[in-house]
Structure formats: C-alpha cells, structure tokens
Amino acid sequence: GAGVSQTPSNKVTEKGKYVELRCDPISGHTALYWYRQSLGQGPEFLIYFQGTGAADDSGLPNDRFFAVRPEGSVSTLKIQRTERGDSAVYLCASSVGQGNEQFFGPGTRLTVL
Amino acid sequence: GQNIDQPTEMTATEGAIVQINCTYQTSGFNGLFWYQQHAGEAPTFLSYNVLDGLEEKGRFSSFLSRSKGYSYLLLKELQMKDSASYLCAVRDRGSNYQLIWGAGTKLIIKP
C-alpha cells in the first residue's frame, strides 16, 4: 500500500462501550506502534509490535486496553468499557525495524460521550 | 526522569529563518527525531540526529549537542505551508528504545 491506513477516521461512542480501531501498516514493515495524542500534546506511546508479538506494551494505561497483530501485518487496538478520558486521536505508525523512521497513519479520532 | 521541552508557540515571517529549540533529559539517549505535524494530520518525519553536529536537508537543518541535551530545528526561507507543529522526540534506551515525545512547537507564519 501507499502508506499506513487507519479505520475508522472518526469514532463516537458512549461511555462504557467497547471499540476497535484498525491499523494497516506499510507492506513489509515489521515494526508497528500505537500512540494516542491529545490536543496540544505530543504522541503518547501505547504499544509496540515486532512481527506478531507485542514487544513492549508498557504504555498501555490499564487493562481496558489491548492490541493484537495476529498475522504480523494488520493490528487492532481494543478498548473495553470506554471512559471519557479515553477521548483522543489514536495514531498508528510502522517502520522497517525498531529505530528506523516511523511512518504514521492519519489517526482515528475517538470521542467518548 | 524523562523530560522533553520545547516552546509552545513561535511566530515568524514568510521568507525569514526560524530556530526551534528542544532540550531533553532522558535516562539513555539513542537518537533524536524531528517531525512536522499539520493541524488534523499525522506527523511526518523531518530529520534524525544521533551524533553531535548539524544535519542539513534542503531548507531544514537539525543540530544536536548530546553533552548539553539540546537540539534545534532550523527552517530557512519560510513558506506559508510551513505553518505547523514541530515535534521533537528522543529515543530512550531507558524506555526500551521507545520514542519520548515533546508537546510540540506550534509555528505560525505571517505574510
């Protein structure tokens, strides 16, 4: 593909609901990152995949957040029992390997009412 | 602790030069990145420094001093399209080599 794609671009949900955010990385990129970004702030690291495995999930704020990458390509970020504080733009990035330039997707804007 | 500091906002004039500073304190340094982010869009890569000195790439240059924990991004011949936020990010050995991001500097270009 031409770049990293994310769906949906916008998601509005109610407090307590479950949401899934999808990321399609650049073909061949083994490293995949999830970040979230609040207005006026830099990206906040959530989780990093190398291939199919979560190599570093130290940024996940609590056990309501979970992410998978079963085939080493597409990744899904899952948020259970959403809270208003989860509202942010969720960014996905991929790179050839860890330490290389990261290419970002357009993000999913999540709003929890 | 980890800390990345950048000015919140800067204003410059079209055609001029502007320098955006970034200071950092991390437990282990393994490279510094600059990204550009237009409002409502994803960050895009501008530059990478791991050794001291100046890296030049067209109108944009980035400088690093590891001993001072300091970097700057220099933008020359400013154009209106350069109005964006500029994010400084440090790769930190103490954080499993993940990027620690600054809050970004919003650059406003005036005619």
Coordinates of C-alpha atoms in Angstrom, one line a residue:
Chain A
G1 CA 0.0 0.0 0.0
A2 CA 1.0 3.6 -0.4
G3 CA 1.1 4.3 3.3
V4 CA -0.3 3.5 6.7
S5 CA -4.1 3.5 6.8
Q6 CA -6.4 3.5 9.8
T7 CA -10.1 2.9 10.2
P8 CA -12.4 4.4 11.1
S9 CA -11.2 8.0 10.8
N10 CA -13.7 9.1 13.4
K11 CA -15.5 7.1 16.1
V12 CA -18.1 8.4 18.5
T13 CA -19.2 6.1 21.3
E14 CA -20.9 6.2 24.6
K15 CA -19.1 5.7 27.9
G16 CA -18.9 2.0 28.8
K17 CA -19.0 0.7 25.3
Y18 CA -16.3 -1.4 23.5
V19 CA -14.4 -0.1 20.5
E20 CA -11.9 -1.5 18.0
L21 CA -9.5 0.6 16.0
R22 CA -7.7 -0.8 13.0
C23 CA -4.3 -0.2 11.5
D24 CA -2.9 -1.3 8.2
P25 CA 0.8 -0.7 8.2
I26 CA 3.1 -0.3 5.1
S27 CA 3.7 -3.6 3.5
G28 CA 6.9 -5.2 4.7
H29 CA 7.2 -3.1 7.8
T30 CA 7.8 -5.5 10.8
A31 CA 7.5 -2.8 13.5
L32 CA 4.1 -1.3 14.4
Y33 CA 3.4 1.2 17.1
W34 CA 0.2 2.6 18.6
Y35 CA 0.2 6.1 20.2
R36 CA -2.5 8.4 21.4
Q37 CA -2.4 12.1 21.1
S38 CA -4.4 14.7 23.0
L39 CA -4.8 18.3 21.7
G40 CA -1.7 20.3 22.1
Q41 CA 0.4 17.3 23.2
G42 CA 2.9 15.0 21.6
P43 CA 2.1 11.4 20.9
E44 CA 2.0 9.1 23.9
F45 CA 3.4 5.6 23.4
L46 CA 1.0 2.8 24.0
I47 CA 2.4 -0.5 22.5
Y48 CA 5.0 -1.7 20.1
F49 CA 4.8 -4.9 17.9
Q50 CA 7.7 -6.6 16.3
G51 CA 6.1 -9.1 13.9
T52 CA 3.1 -10.8 15.6
G53 CA 4.3 -10.3 19.2
A54 CA 3.8 -7.3 21.5
A55 CA 7.5 -6.5 22.2
D56 CA 6.6 -3.6 24.6
D57 CA 3.2 -2.9 26.0
S58 CA 4.4 -0.7 28.9
G59 CA 2.5 2.3 27.6
L60 CA -1.0 0.8 27.8
P61 CA -2.7 2.8 30.6
N62 CA -4.7 -0.1 32.1
D63 CA -6.2 -3.5 31.4
R64 CA -9.1 -2.0 29.4
F65 CA -6.7 -1.5 26.5
F66 CA -5.5 -4.4 24.4
A67 CA -3.9 -4.8 21.0
V68 CA -3.3 -7.7 18.6
R69 CA -1.4 -8.3 15.4
P70 CA -2.2 -11.9 14.7
E71 CA -0.5 -12.2 11.2
G72 CA 2.2 -9.7 11.7
S73 CA 0.5 -7.1 9.5
V74 CA -2.9 -5.5 10.4
S75 CA -3.2 -4.6 14.0
T76 CA -6.3 -3.9 16.1
L77 CA -6.4 -1.7 19.2
K78 CA -9.3 -2.7 21.5
I79 CA -10.7 -0.6 24.3
Q80 CA -13.2 -2.0 26.7
R81 CA -15.6 -0.1 28.9
T82 CA -14.6 3.2 27.4
E83 CA -14.3 6.3 29.6
R84 CA -14.5 10.0 28.6
G85 CA -10.8 10.3 29.4
D86 CA -10.1 7.9 26.5
S87 CA -11.1 10.6 24.0
A88 CA -8.1 11.4 21.9
V89 CA -6.6 10.8 18.4
Y90 CA -5.2 7.2 18.2
L91 CA -2.2 7.1 15.9
C92 CA -0.6 4.0 14.3
A93 CA 2.9 4.1 12.9
S94 CA 5.1 1.5 11.2
S95 CA 8.7 1.2 10.4
V96 CA 11.1 -1.2 8.7
G97 CA 12.6 -2.1 12.1
Q98 CA 12.7 -0.6 15.5
G99 CA 14.8 2.6 15.5
N100 CA 14.1 3.5 11.9
E101 CA 11.9 6.4 10.7
Q102 CA 8.3 5.8 11.7
F103 CA 5.5 6.4 9.2
F104 CA 2.3 7.5 10.7
G105 CA -1.3 6.8 9.7
P106 CA -3.9 9.6 9.6
G107 CA -5.2 8.5 13.0
T108 CA -8.6 7.7 14.4
R109 CA -10.3 10.4 16.4
L110 CA -12.2 8.7 19.3
T111 CA -14.8 10.6 21.2
V112 CA -16.4 9.1 24.2
L113 CA -19.6 10.8 25.3
Chain B
G1 CA 13.0 11.1 34.9
Q2 CA 12.3 11.9 31.3
N3 CA 11.6 15.3 30.0
I4 CA 11.4 17.0 26.6
D5 CA 11.0 20.7 26.5
Q6 CA 10.0 22.9 23.5
P7 CA 8.5 26.3 23.3
T8 CA 4.7 26.1 22.9
E9 CA 4.3 28.6 20.1
M10 CA 6.5 30.7 17.8
T11 CA 5.7 33.3 15.1
A12 CA 7.9 34.1 12.1
T13 CA 7.6 36.0 8.8
E14 CA 7.4 34.4 5.4
G15 CA 10.9 34.3 3.8
A16 CA 12.7 34.6 7.1
I17 CA 14.6 32.0 9.2
V18 CA 13.4 30.4 12.5
Q19 CA 15.1 28.2 15.0
I20 CA 13.0 25.9 17.2
N21 CA 14.8 24.6 20.3
C22 CA 14.4 21.3 22.1
T23 CA 16.0 20.3 25.4
Y24 CA 15.8 16.8 26.8
Q25 CA 16.5 14.8 29.9
T26 CA 16.3 11.1 29.4
S27 CA 17.8 8.1 31.2
G28 CA 19.5 7.0 28.0
F29 CA 19.9 8.7 24.6
N30 CA 19.8 6.8 21.4
G31 CA 18.9 9.4 18.8
L32 CA 16.7 12.4 18.3
F33 CA 13.9 12.9 15.7
W34 CA 12.1 16.0 14.4
Y35 CA 8.6 15.6 13.0
Q36 CA 6.2 18.1 11.3
Q37 CA 2.5 17.9 12.0
H38 CA -0.1 20.0 10.3
A39 CA -3.3 20.5 12.1
G40 CA -5.5 17.4 12.0
E41 CA -2.9 15.4 10.2
A42 CA -0.4 12.7 11.1
P43 CA 3.2 13.6 12.0
T44 CA 5.7 13.3 9.1
F45 CA 9.4 12.7 9.5
L46 CA 11.8 15.6 9.0
S47 CA 15.2 14.7 10.4
Y48 CA 17.2 12.3 12.6
N49 CA 20.4 13.1 14.7
V50 CA 22.4 10.6 16.7
L51 CA 25.8 12.2 16.6
D52 CA 26.7 15.8 17.5
G53 CA 26.6 18.4 14.8
L54 CA 24.4 19.7 12.0
E55 CA 22.4 17.7 9.5
E56 CA 21.2 19.7 6.5
K57 CA 18.3 18.7 4.3
G58 CA 17.2 21.4 1.9
R59 CA 15.5 24.3 3.7
F60 CA 15.6 22.4 7.0
S61 CA 18.6 21.6 9.2
S62 CA 18.8 20.0 12.6
F63 CA 21.5 20.3 15.2
L64 CA 22.4 18.1 18.2
S65 CA 24.6 18.5 21.2
R66 CA 24.5 15.4 23.4
S67 CA 26.5 16.9 26.2
K68 CA 24.1 19.7 26.5
G69 CA 20.9 17.6 25.9
Y70 CA 20.0 20.1 23.2
S71 CA 18.8 20.2 19.7
Y72 CA 17.4 22.7 17.3
L73 CA 15.5 22.7 14.0
L74 CA 16.3 25.5 11.7
L75 CA 13.9 26.4 8.9
K76 CA 15.1 28.8 6.2
E77 CA 13.2 30.7 3.5
L78 CA 9.9 30.2 5.4
Q79 CA 6.8 29.5 3.4
M80 CA 3.2 29.8 4.5
K81 CA 2.9 26.0 4.2
D82 CA 5.5 25.6 7.0
S83 CA 2.8 26.7 9.5
A84 CA 2.5 23.5 11.6
S85 CA 3.5 22.0 14.8
Y86 CA 7.1 20.7 15.1
L87 CA 7.6 17.7 17.4
C88 CA 10.9 16.7 19.0
A89 CA 11.3 13.1 20.0
V90 CA 14.1 11.3 21.7
R91 CA 14.7 7.5 21.5
D92 CA 15.4 6.5 25.1
R93 CA 17.4 3.4 26.0
G94 CA 15.8 3.5 29.4
S95 CA 12.4 3.2 27.9
N96 CA 13.1 0.1 25.7
Y97 CA 14.2 2.4 22.9
Q98 CA 10.7 3.9 22.5
L99 CA 10.3 7.5 21.4
I100 CA 9.7 10.1 24.1
W101 CA 7.8 13.0 22.5
G102 CA 7.8 16.7 23.3
A103 CA 4.5 18.5 23.2
G104 CA 5.4 20.2 20.0
T105 CA 6.0 23.8 19.0
K106 CA 3.2 25.5 17.0
L107 CA 4.8 27.7 14.3
I108 CA 2.8 30.5 12.9
I109 CA 4.0 32.0 9.6
K110 CA 2.8 35.6 8.8
P111 CA 3.0 37.2 5.4

